[in-house]
């Protein structure tokens, strides 16, 4: 767009997927559940690959934006999973959201916990067990002897043995 002085500026309609992801997560936080689910799904669907993965410098400008993207994806996927469970919504869409967020936050225990909760809501104990096993393997690879948090352990127990775990 050109101004009256002949100076060209970038149109406000030009945006980035990162801005769209952050905006969708932000707007969803105050939306009703149906609209929030739509916004979370729409935002998480913007993730195609691990952003910045083609940058082969040890330091880059991307680090700052990667942290922003990770926080938004993590919040979006976990909130989508919770809303899906609460509203008895589309479990496959929430599972896809978790998968999308893992491209940005592959080591986030919160995503595994949300996936275990979704599996419990679906009655799919095999899925819950696979998520638990993968989480334990990942934590062990990162730091031998490390275990899932007590919160995640309680969720896993509640899913695998209803009545023995936490709500």
mmCIF file of C-alpha atoms in Angstrom:
data_model
loop_
_atom_site.group_PDB
_atom_site.id
_atom_site.type_symbol
_atom_site.label_atom_id
_atom_site.label_comp_id
_atom_site.label_asym_id
_atom_site.label_seq_id
_atom_site.Cartn_x
_atom_site.Cartn_y
_atom_site.Cartn_z
ATOM 1 C CA UNK A 1 0.000 0.000 0.000
ATOM 2 C CA UNK A 2 1.288 3.459 -0.855
ATOM 3 C CA UNK A 3 0.776 6.530 1.273
ATOM 4 C CA UNK A 4 -0.048 9.978 -0.069
ATOM 5 C CA UNK A 5 3.682 10.792 0.094
ATOM 6 C CA UNK A 6 4.487 7.893 -2.211
ATOM 7 C CA UNK A 7 6.112 5.758 0.495
ATOM 8 C CA UNK A 8 5.372 2.076 0.255
ATOM 9 C CA UNK A 9 4.429 0.175 3.417
ATOM 10 C CA UNK A 10 3.506 -3.392 4.093
ATOM 11 C CA UNK A 11 -0.229 -3.937 4.272
ATOM 12 C CA UNK A 12 -1.599 -4.883 7.696
ATOM 13 C CA UNK A 13 -3.252 -7.822 5.927
ATOM 14 C CA UNK A 14 0.203 -9.363 5.464
ATOM 15 C CA UNK A 15 0.916 -11.607 8.434
ATOM 16 C CA UNK A 16 2.885 -14.670 9.455
ATOM 17 C CA UNK A 17 1.798 -18.102 10.556
ATOM 18 C CA UNK A 18 3.401 -17.399 13.928
ATOM 19 C CA UNK A 19 1.235 -14.320 14.405
ATOM 20 C CA UNK A 20 -1.837 -16.244 13.300
ATOM 21 C CA UNK A 21 -1.045 -19.111 15.698
ATOM 22 C CA UNK A 22 -0.531 -16.748 18.642
ATOM 23 C CA UNK A 23 -3.660 -14.771 17.784
ATOM 24 C CA UNK A 24 -5.828 -17.881 17.479
ATOM 25 C CA UNK A 25 -4.648 -19.180 20.862
ATOM 26 C CA UNK A 26 -5.134 -15.776 22.453
ATOM 27 C CA UNK A 27 -8.640 -15.284 21.018
ATOM 28 C CA UNK A 28 -9.636 -18.852 21.939
ATOM 29 C CA UNK A 29 -8.885 -18.209 25.607
ATOM 30 C CA UNK A 30 -11.914 -15.905 25.863
ATOM 31 C CA UNK A 31 -14.195 -17.569 23.301
ATOM 32 C CA UNK A 32 -17.050 -19.977 23.985
ATOM 33 C CA UNK A 33 -16.074 -23.636 23.799
ATOM 34 C CA UNK A 34 -17.262 -24.264 20.225
ATOM 35 C CA UNK A 35 -15.440 -21.226 18.849
ATOM 36 C CA UNK A 36 -12.374 -21.951 21.006
ATOM 37 C CA UNK A 37 -12.095 -25.485 19.644
ATOM 38 C CA UNK A 38 -12.304 -24.082 16.123
ATOM 39 C CA UNK A 39 -9.652 -21.428 16.843
ATOM 40 C CA UNK A 40 -7.242 -23.875 18.506
ATOM 41 C CA UNK A 41 -7.630 -26.341 15.640
ATOM 42 C CA UNK A 42 -7.185 -23.626 13.026
ATOM 43 C CA UNK A 43 -4.056 -22.273 14.722
ATOM 44 C CA UNK A 44 -2.438 -25.678 15.259
ATOM 45 C CA UNK A 45 -3.132 -26.650 11.647
ATOM 46 C CA UNK A 46 -0.744 -23.880 10.569
ATOM 47 C CA UNK A 47 2.190 -25.978 11.805
ATOM 48 C CA UNK A 48 3.670 -27.898 8.877
ATOM 49 C CA UNK A 49 7.239 -28.665 9.935
ATOM 50 C CA UNK A 50 9.574 -27.746 12.724
ATOM 51 C CA UNK A 51 10.144 -24.045 12.022
ATOM 52 C CA UNK A 52 13.725 -22.957 11.650
ATOM 53 C CA UNK A 53 14.897 -26.527 11.081
ATOM 54 C CA UNK A 54 16.717 -25.487 7.903
ATOM 55 C CA UNK A 55 18.799 -22.900 9.773
ATOM 56 C CA UNK A 56 22.211 -24.428 10.368
ATOM 57 C CA UNK A 57 23.797 -21.754 12.562
ATOM 58 C CA UNK A 58 24.422 -22.401 16.249
ATOM 59 C CA UNK A 59 22.799 -19.064 17.005
ATOM 60 C CA UNK A 60 20.085 -17.484 14.982
ATOM 61 C CA UNK A 61 17.307 -14.947 15.187
ATOM 62 C CA UNK A 62 14.873 -17.849 15.209
ATOM 63 C CA UNK A 63 15.488 -18.845 18.860
ATOM 64 C CA UNK A 64 13.303 -16.016 20.160
ATOM 65 C CA UNK A 65 10.448 -16.817 17.786
ATOM 66 C CA UNK A 66 10.761 -20.563 18.400
ATOM 67 C CA UNK A 67 10.071 -20.014 22.095
ATOM 68 C CA UNK A 68 6.979 -17.935 21.294
ATOM 69 C CA UNK A 69 5.744 -20.581 18.851
ATOM 70 C CA UNK A 70 6.365 -23.381 21.339
ATOM 71 C CA UNK A 71 4.416 -21.644 24.112
ATOM 72 C CA UNK A 72 1.474 -20.933 21.804
ATOM 73 C CA UNK A 73 1.378 -24.469 20.394
ATOM 74 C CA UNK A 74 1.657 -26.020 23.844
ATOM 75 C CA UNK A 75 -1.107 -23.859 25.275
ATOM 76 C CA UNK A 76 -3.291 -24.425 22.211
ATOM 77 C CA UNK A 77 -2.919 -28.208 22.119
ATOM 78 C CA UNK A 78 -3.406 -28.717 25.852
ATOM 79 C CA UNK A 79 -6.400 -26.380 25.943
ATOM 80 C CA UNK A 80 -7.899 -28.100 22.901
ATOM 81 C CA UNK A 81 -7.483 -31.491 24.572
ATOM 82 C CA UNK A 82 -9.130 -30.274 27.797
ATOM 83 C CA UNK A 83 -12.043 -28.658 25.927
ATOM 84 C CA UNK A 84 -12.491 -31.767 23.807
ATOM 85 C CA UNK A 85 -12.717 -33.953 26.902
ATOM 86 C CA UNK A 86 -15.074 -31.531 28.661
ATOM 87 C CA UNK A 87 -17.404 -31.191 25.667
ATOM 88 C CA UNK A 88 -17.050 -34.788 24.458
ATOM 89 C CA UNK A 89 -15.790 -33.395 21.184
ATOM 90 C CA UNK A 90 -13.740 -34.825 18.336
ATOM 91 C CA UNK A 91 -10.928 -36.783 20.008
ATOM 92 C CA UNK A 92 -9.133 -37.324 16.700
ATOM 93 C CA UNK A 93 -8.936 -33.561 16.094
ATOM 94 C CA UNK A 94 -7.495 -33.030 19.578
ATOM 95 C CA UNK A 95 -5.024 -35.873 19.025
ATOM 96 C CA UNK A 96 -3.979 -34.230 15.761
ATOM 97 C CA UNK A 97 -3.512 -30.931 17.629
ATOM 98 C CA UNK A 98 -1.134 -32.633 20.066
ATOM 99 C CA UNK A 99 0.767 -34.131 17.157
ATOM 100 C CA UNK A 100 1.068 -30.702 15.532
ATOM 101 C CA UNK A 101 2.313 -29.120 18.760
ATOM 102 C CA UNK A 102 4.979 -31.809 19.123
ATOM 103 C CA UNK A 103 6.695 -30.397 16.033
ATOM 104 C CA UNK A 104 7.417 -27.293 18.135
ATOM 105 C CA UNK A 105 7.611 -28.792 21.627
ATOM 106 C CA UNK A 106 8.838 -32.383 21.261
ATOM 107 C CA UNK A 107 9.980 -32.637 24.891
ATOM 108 C CA UNK A 108 6.901 -31.132 26.555
ATOM 109 C CA UNK A 109 5.563 -33.500 29.198
ATOM 110 C CA UNK A 110 2.294 -31.561 29.140
ATOM 111 C CA UNK A 111 1.576 -32.897 25.648
ATOM 112 C CA UNK A 112 2.064 -36.470 26.804
ATOM 113 C CA UNK A 113 -0.185 -35.843 29.819
ATOM 114 C CA UNK A 114 -2.887 -34.364 27.563
ATOM 115 C CA UNK A 115 -2.589 -37.319 25.192
ATOM 116 C CA UNK A 116 -2.958 -39.769 28.099
ATOM 117 C CA UNK A 117 -6.076 -37.895 29.233
ATOM 118 C CA UNK A 118 -7.488 -38.001 25.699
ATOM 119 C CA UNK A 119 -6.767 -41.714 25.488
ATOM 120 C CA UNK A 120 -8.604 -42.223 28.760
ATOM 121 C CA UNK A 121 -11.585 -40.250 27.484
ATOM 122 C CA UNK A 122 -11.574 -42.419 24.371
ATOM 123 C CA UNK A 123 -11.280 -45.599 26.435
ATOM 124 C CA UNK A 124 -8.145 -46.457 24.474
ATOM 125 C CA UNK A 125 -5.800 -47.906 27.095
ATOM 126 C CA UNK A 126 -3.303 -49.021 24.444
ATOM 127 C CA UNK A 127 -2.859 -45.431 23.296
ATOM 128 C CA UNK A 128 -2.469 -44.269 26.905
ATOM 129 C CA UNK A 129 0.160 -46.950 27.531
ATOM 130 C CA UNK A 130 2.103 -46.018 24.386
ATOM 131 C CA UNK A 131 2.128 -42.334 25.408
ATOM 132 C CA UNK A 132 3.308 -43.266 28.919
ATOM 133 C CA UNK A 133 6.048 -45.559 27.607
ATOM 134 C CA UNK A 134 7.236 -42.945 25.106
ATOM 135 C CA UNK A 135 7.284 -40.257 27.794
ATOM 136 C CA UNK A 136 9.351 -42.433 30.129
ATOM 137 C CA UNK A 137 11.763 -43.306 27.307
ATOM 138 C CA UNK A 138 12.129 -39.633 26.329
ATOM 139 C CA UNK A 139 12.730 -38.519 29.923
ATOM 140 C CA UNK A 140 15.257 -41.293 30.449
ATOM 141 C CA UNK A 141 17.099 -40.275 27.275
ATOM 142 C CA UNK A 142 17.209 -36.661 28.459
ATOM 143 C CA UNK A 143 18.282 -37.510 32.005
ATOM 144 C CA UNK A 144 18.795 -41.122 33.100
ATOM 145 C CA UNK A 145 16.664 -41.964 36.109
ATOM 146 C CA UNK A 146 14.231 -39.105 35.521
ATOM 147 C CA UNK A 147 10.546 -39.945 35.952
ATOM 148 C CA UNK A 148 7.324 -38.277 34.864
ATOM 149 C CA UNK A 149 5.963 -35.606 37.202
ATOM 150 C CA UNK A 150 3.587 -36.632 40.001
ATOM 151 C CA UNK A 151 0.776 -34.870 38.113
ATOM 152 C CA UNK A 152 1.382 -36.983 34.999
ATOM 153 C CA UNK A 153 1.702 -40.130 37.094
ATOM 154 C CA UNK A 154 -1.668 -39.403 38.723
ATOM 155 C CA UNK A 155 -3.307 -38.881 35.308
ATOM 156 C CA UNK A 156 -1.812 -42.134 34.032
ATOM 157 C CA UNK A 157 -3.007 -44.059 37.104
ATOM 158 C CA UNK A 158 -6.494 -42.575 36.805
ATOM 159 C CA UNK A 159 -6.712 -43.617 33.173
ATOM 160 C CA UNK A 160 -5.258 -47.099 33.605
ATOM 161 C CA UNK A 161 -6.919 -47.967 36.914
ATOM 162 C CA UNK A 162 -10.014 -45.831 37.465
ATOM 163 C CA UNK A 163 -10.649 -45.341 41.165
ATOM 164 C CA UNK A 164 -6.990 -45.634 42.163
ATOM 165 C CA UNK A 165 -5.708 -42.448 40.517
ATOM 166 C CA UNK A 166 -6.552 -38.792 40.844
ATOM 167 C CA UNK A 167 -9.545 -37.171 39.128
#
